XYZ file of C-alpha atoms in Angstrom:
442
model
C 11.713 187.094 132.113
C 8.711 185.829 130.144
C 7.553 182.383 131.271
C 7.736 179.600 128.684
C 4.336 178.592 127.329
C 2.963 175.296 128.572
C 3.498 173.355 125.342
C 7.186 174.300 125.334
C 7.573 173.251 128.958
C 5.979 169.872 128.214
C 8.062 169.448 125.048
C 11.270 170.099 126.990
C 10.143 167.546 129.583
C 9.547 165.006 126.794
C 12.967 165.523 125.186
C 14.831 165.390 128.504
C 12.825 162.310 129.514
C 13.683 160.490 126.293
C 17.382 161.367 126.550
C 17.520 160.457 130.240
C 15.735 157.163 129.648
C 18.018 156.319 126.727
C 21.072 157.052 128.864
C 19.824 154.920 131.749
C 19.413 151.885 129.479
C 23.236 151.668 129.261
C 23.588 151.432 133.046
C 22.971 148.063 134.690
C 20.836 149.505 137.486
C 19.360 152.246 135.279
C 16.023 150.650 134.253
C 15.155 149.570 137.802
C 16.076 153.045 139.118
C 13.769 154.715 136.602
C 10.885 152.354 137.347
C 11.290 152.628 141.142
C 12.141 156.308 141.584
C 11.098 158.202 138.410
C 8.029 156.452 136.979
C 5.865 156.887 140.125
C 5.691 160.640 139.493
C 4.256 160.004 136.035
C 1.841 157.437 137.423
C 0.598 159.884 140.066
C 0.033 162.524 137.379
C -2.071 160.140 135.255
C -4.041 159.106 138.350
C -4.801 162.762 139.113
C -6.114 163.321 135.588
C -8.272 160.203 135.826
C -9.423 161.305 139.284
C -11.086 164.433 137.921
C -12.258 163.022 134.557
C -15.680 161.800 135.739
C -16.446 164.822 137.986
C -15.524 167.046 135.037
C -17.822 165.173 132.639
C -20.646 165.204 135.182
C -20.400 168.924 135.985
C -19.509 170.148 132.511
C -22.118 168.156 130.602
C -24.950 169.028 133.007
C -23.950 172.699 132.856
C -23.874 172.544 129.055
C -27.299 170.894 128.758
C -28.962 173.119 131.358
C -27.591 176.228 129.647
C -29.213 175.176 126.356
C -32.760 175.673 127.711
C -33.949 173.881 124.561
C -33.807 170.111 124.042
C -33.956 170.495 120.246
C -30.544 172.204 120.319
C -29.076 169.251 122.183
C -30.556 166.861 119.619
C -28.952 168.878 116.810
C -25.546 168.820 118.526
C -25.785 165.095 119.266
C -26.756 163.973 115.766
C -24.085 166.129 114.112
C -21.439 164.882 116.515
C -22.152 161.189 115.934
C -22.435 161.688 112.164
C -19.125 163.529 111.868
C -17.343 160.995 114.092
C -18.506 158.151 111.842
C -17.339 159.954 108.695
C -13.871 160.787 110.086
C -13.400 157.215 111.326
C -14.224 155.764 107.897
C -11.798 158.229 106.276
C -9.058 157.235 108.738
C -9.500 153.500 108.074
C -9.531 154.121 104.316
C -6.282 156.103 104.472
C -4.653 153.270 106.419
C -5.809 150.597 103.967
C -4.650 152.593 100.938
C -1.169 153.141 102.407
C -0.635 149.545 103.560
C -1.751 148.152 100.177
C 0.486 150.527 98.242
C 3.610 150.300 100.428
C 3.157 146.620 101.492
C 5.324 146.641 104.651
C 4.517 142.984 105.371
C 6.279 141.753 102.240
C 9.689 142.647 103.668
C 9.447 140.644 106.894
C 11.760 137.616 106.829
C 10.844 134.200 108.209
C 13.629 134.536 110.802
C 12.128 137.796 112.076
C 8.653 136.245 112.256
C 10.052 133.286 114.206
C 11.956 135.519 116.613
C 8.952 137.794 117.198
C 6.713 134.770 117.773
C 9.127 133.217 120.282
C 9.484 136.528 122.118
C 5.878 137.719 122.320
C 3.356 134.973 121.395
C 3.126 133.730 124.989
C 3.506 137.206 126.520
C 0.832 138.025 129.097
C 0.038 141.222 127.184
C -0.822 139.257 124.038
C -2.774 136.502 125.796
C -4.821 139.006 127.810
C -5.804 140.851 124.615
C -6.935 137.569 123.037
C -9.025 136.698 126.097
C -10.681 140.128 126.210
C -11.447 140.022 122.478
C -12.983 136.548 122.875
C -15.199 137.857 125.672
C -16.368 140.826 123.570
C -17.030 138.638 120.525
C -19.349 136.350 122.502
C -21.630 139.264 123.409
C -24.776 139.989 121.375
C -25.049 142.533 118.525
C -26.774 145.111 120.744
C -24.539 144.526 123.744
C -22.943 147.961 123.336
C -26.387 149.579 123.794
C -27.046 147.473 126.869
C -23.631 148.401 128.264
C -24.408 152.116 127.872
C -27.188 151.999 130.475
C -25.969 151.699 134.086
C -27.922 149.816 136.735
C -26.226 151.801 139.472
C -25.320 155.453 138.928
C -22.750 155.493 141.722
C -21.174 152.299 140.378
C -20.757 153.931 136.961
C -19.382 157.135 138.484
C -16.770 155.136 140.395
C -15.300 153.411 137.315
C -13.403 155.333 134.608
C -13.861 152.482 132.141
C -17.639 153.034 132.183
C -17.447 156.433 130.491
C -20.447 155.824 128.221
C -22.587 154.930 131.241
C -21.521 158.152 132.940
C -22.412 160.142 129.806
C -25.817 158.404 129.556
C -26.663 159.122 133.201
C -25.448 162.723 132.944
C -27.472 163.422 129.789
C -30.545 161.812 131.393
C -30.103 163.990 134.475
C -29.470 167.157 132.446
C -32.543 166.665 130.244
C -34.674 165.929 133.302
C -33.477 169.214 134.810
C -34.637 171.032 131.672
C -38.047 169.378 131.849
C -38.795 170.485 135.412
C -38.241 174.138 134.539
C -35.545 176.678 135.367
C -36.988 177.658 138.758
C -37.080 174.115 140.181
C -33.692 173.092 138.742
C -31.874 176.287 139.766
C -30.399 174.994 143.093
C -29.003 171.854 141.429
C -27.724 173.862 138.451
C -25.860 176.254 140.755
C -24.217 173.268 142.463
C -22.973 171.801 139.182
C -21.867 175.231 137.901
C -19.754 175.657 141.011
C -18.431 172.078 140.778
C -17.438 172.722 137.164
C -15.422 175.808 138.147
C -13.662 173.890 140.932
C -12.749 170.921 138.713
C -11.408 173.210 135.981
C -9.206 174.867 138.615
C -7.985 171.407 139.584
C -7.002 170.866 135.946
C -4.950 174.071 136.040
C -3.179 172.958 139.220
C -2.446 169.466 137.900
C -1.017 170.929 134.696
C 1.625 172.795 136.716
C 3.326 169.409 137.203
C 2.903 168.275 133.567
C 6.528 168.842 132.402
C 7.944 166.745 135.268
C 5.285 164.059 134.794
C 5.942 163.812 131.050
C 9.662 163.465 131.758
C 8.935 160.556 134.119
C 6.481 158.817 131.765
C 8.740 158.919 128.711
C 11.862 157.925 130.627
C 10.006 154.795 131.754
C 8.780 154.069 128.209
C 12.360 154.117 126.922
C 13.877 151.868 129.611
C 11.014 149.362 129.334
C 11.083 149.106 125.520
C 11.766 145.756 123.866
C 14.639 144.346 121.816
C 16.050 147.170 119.596
C 16.726 144.701 116.746
C 13.063 143.701 116.649
C 12.018 147.353 116.670
C 14.213 147.997 113.624
C 12.741 144.955 111.844
C 9.274 146.483 112.222
C 10.364 149.986 111.247
C 8.712 149.895 107.804
C 5.381 148.859 109.310
C 5.665 151.522 111.995
C 6.481 154.205 109.435
C 3.381 153.306 107.387
C 1.219 153.766 110.496
C 2.939 157.060 111.382
C 2.552 158.323 107.805
C -1.160 157.552 107.914
C -1.516 159.319 111.266
C 0.337 162.351 109.903
C -2.062 162.471 106.941
C -4.981 162.502 109.389
C -3.467 165.550 111.122
C -3.230 167.204 107.683
C -6.880 166.260 107.039
C -7.946 167.853 110.340
C -5.951 170.981 109.517
C -7.708 171.303 106.162
C -11.115 170.965 107.858
C -10.189 173.618 110.430
C -8.949 176.004 107.747
C -11.818 175.560 105.286
C -14.872 175.123 107.513
C -14.120 176.972 110.742
C -11.997 179.646 108.988
C -9.316 179.347 111.681
C -5.553 179.142 111.163
C -4.666 175.417 111.416
C -1.220 176.205 112.843
C -2.877 178.258 115.580
C -5.262 175.363 116.242
C -2.406 172.838 116.543
C -0.468 175.196 118.813
C -3.412 175.696 121.167
C -4.262 172.004 121.348
C -0.589 170.903 121.592
C -0.483 170.470 125.417
C -3.315 167.928 125.124
C -1.532 166.252 122.190
C 1.725 165.990 124.128
C -0.043 164.512 127.148
C -1.900 162.082 124.879
C 1.478 160.996 123.501
C 2.900 160.530 126.995
C -0.071 158.734 128.588
C -1.469 156.783 125.573
C -4.933 157.429 126.999
C -7.684 159.632 125.572
C -9.612 159.309 128.845
C -6.696 160.504 130.986
C -6.112 163.426 128.612
C -9.818 164.399 128.502
C -9.703 167.066 131.267
C -6.819 168.823 129.495
C -8.479 168.503 126.078
C -11.652 170.112 127.421
C -9.715 172.926 129.065
C -7.726 173.713 125.886
C -10.759 173.527 123.575
C -12.977 175.695 125.775
C -10.523 178.300 127.053
C -7.887 178.472 124.319
C -9.894 177.728 121.158
C -13.254 179.235 122.114
C -15.655 176.302 121.785
C -18.701 176.890 123.966
C -19.166 174.540 126.920
C -22.598 173.559 125.581
C -20.789 171.839 122.704
C -17.477 170.720 124.214
C -19.091 169.130 127.273
C -20.891 166.641 125.013
C -18.620 166.283 121.981
C -15.334 165.663 123.820
C -16.418 163.016 126.395
C -18.309 161.134 123.680
C -15.328 161.470 121.349
C -12.912 160.120 123.962
C -15.085 156.998 124.095
C -16.251 156.327 120.533
C -14.084 158.455 118.208
C -10.775 156.685 117.672
C -9.576 157.747 114.246
C -5.913 157.003 114.991
C -6.698 153.610 116.486
C -8.997 152.679 113.598
C -6.345 153.653 111.037
C -3.808 151.547 112.914
C -6.151 148.539 112.881
C -6.533 148.740 109.121
C -2.768 148.883 108.617
C -2.032 146.203 111.217
C -4.646 143.735 109.895
C -3.314 143.937 106.330
C 0.332 143.945 107.498
C -0.174 140.746 109.518
C -1.972 139.150 106.561
C 0.866 140.107 104.213
C 3.564 138.821 106.571
C 1.817 135.477 107.191
C 0.684 134.944 103.587
C -3.053 135.323 104.221
C -4.701 136.702 101.075
C -7.239 139.491 101.521
C -9.981 140.095 98.984
C -11.607 143.484 98.366
C -14.631 142.246 100.311
C -12.403 141.358 103.269
C -10.914 144.836 103.275
C -14.362 146.404 103.195
C -15.196 144.175 106.161
C -12.165 145.656 107.934
C -13.617 149.146 107.433
C -17.012 148.181 108.874
C -15.677 146.086 111.759
C -13.055 148.641 112.792
C -15.757 151.334 112.779
C -18.092 149.294 114.992
C -15.272 148.114 117.266
C -14.116 151.677 117.913
C -17.531 152.570 119.377
C -17.378 149.979 122.123
C -13.663 150.219 122.887
C -12.322 151.719 126.102
C -10.228 154.896 125.873
C -7.254 153.305 127.635
C -3.759 152.105 126.606
C -3.762 148.831 124.684
C -7.445 148.844 123.720
C -6.464 149.000 120.040
C -5.020 145.479 120.103
C -8.250 144.051 121.503
C -10.112 145.731 118.656
C -7.541 144.361 116.203
C -8.287 140.770 117.246
C -11.983 141.379 116.540
C -11.110 142.859 113.131
C -8.861 139.901 112.229
C -11.526 137.380 113.229
C -14.118 139.209 111.104
C -12.076 138.564 107.927
C -11.606 134.875 108.673
C -8.018 135.030 109.880
C -6.976 131.583 111.208
C -7.634 131.370 114.949
C -4.450 129.393 115.563
C -2.374 132.243 114.107
C -3.947 135.110 116.052
C -1.288 134.986 118.770
C 1.443 134.994 116.118
C -0.219 137.937 114.387
C -0.315 140.002 117.584
C 3.258 138.983 118.397
C 4.388 140.477 115.061
C 3.330 143.975 116.077
C 3.544 143.810 119.877
C 7.112 145.164 120.022
C 6.112 148.513 118.512
C 2.563 148.681 119.867
C 3.343 151.060 122.744
C 5.113 153.772 120.687
C 2.419 153.507 117.999
C -0.268 153.624 120.714
C 1.254 156.921 121.850
C 1.128 158.309 118.308
C -2.419 157.192 117.520
C -3.726 158.636 120.797
C -2.449 162.034 119.611
C -4.605 161.662 116.492
C -7.608 160.527 118.559
C -7.402 163.652 120.720
C -6.798 165.946 117.739
C -9.832 164.456 115.991
C -12.011 165.089 119.046
C -10.889 168.723 119.190
C -11.461 169.190 115.453
C -14.984 167.786 115.570
C -15.811 169.984 118.573
C -14.801 173.040 116.510
C -16.820 171.888 113.496
C -19.957 171.217 115.564
C -19.552 174.486 117.463
C -19.190 176.417 114.205
C -22.282 174.718 112.742
C -24.486 175.800 115.674
C -22.952 179.248 116.181
C -21.107 178.330 119.379
C -17.488 178.968 118.291
C -16.409 182.198 119.945
C -13.293 183.907 121.238
C -10.858 182.154 123.606
C -11.434 182.755 127.319
C -8.094 181.826 128.910
C -7.921 181.390 132.686
C -4.760 180.858 134.731
C -4.449 178.819 137.916
C -3.947 181.949 140.069
C -6.698 184.160 138.564
C -8.723 184.289 141.788
C -5.821 184.169 144.227
C -6.316 187.792 145.283
C -9.821 186.891 146.532
C -8.456 184.393 149.081
C -5.455 186.403 150.241
C -5.883 188.256 153.587
């Protein structure tokens, strides 16, 4: 019997996880059972993906740079990548602002709902921690993000997944230095990183064997730990505006794939779907990065020289889904609390959301920290910030899952566009976890 493809296995795990989690919410001991005995398997899976993220970036990016043999090619790839990421982020924010101004989801929120949401979430540790982190980021200087990119200890950066930009900076510095000493002198180090890259990619294949079970565990826990259903329904119109905007971004990516790369967009979405489904389950671009790189390189055909730079950078600074959400959320909160926004204020949202996305971590919940910065940039009353976050906190996790899908899809799209522009988009080179098993068998 033909084995189900990976995306179908993961999808089945998601559906069963949602149904199981929903069923367990009706049993008194159900939520605690899921959190104690089911969720750990999902947590272990996410930890494994994070475990190999930095080794993969280190090995893959150095291999990609050293294979270029020409620094000018790397400069071309880098400038095009950053430029395209900026353009797609601005488009995403603009789509969000247009939808929220046309549909006005904040106008339908009653005072009773606002009061109930405020009482439930305004003092929540999740809300207060986001306010504290945003305050810390706001106090930093205008060039703090550049300062933060440069590590003072390479091993310290390599030991912390939240310092992804520092890892990328060190890796690029090392890769370029290898080019400058010549192929003969750098050959031993290059062979080491080439071998490390192969090993880490095999680790990705092995980890993905457990993906359906892990997705089941993650989504079951999301369901049993969700908030008050009545509050979720009250915010349904707002949530649907965000989801509609995210869906339009997927359509935008599909059009780019079809027109510029001359590839079938449905084929593209099918090949990238395992990464999308994991992004939905984990709400983390960083955790999904190893899978995104594997799908883009092996199943879509983007050369490692391109993917090894575009995707790690994208996981850190390209957050189209999150930026769109910030535009919608900022205007929604303003509408619900009667804070008038001028055209200038909305243009400020575009600029601030763009800049905030560059310095934001690729982890769950980072979008709300960025949202606080966006709200403060338009003069939103400081004493109402906690109320504003409380309005959307109930649906933040499911929307975080959805916008992470768009973030990952945007990274994959840009990698295809850049690869096509430099002649590095070839045929897929699919490898299975057991491809070399015959070489180790007696």
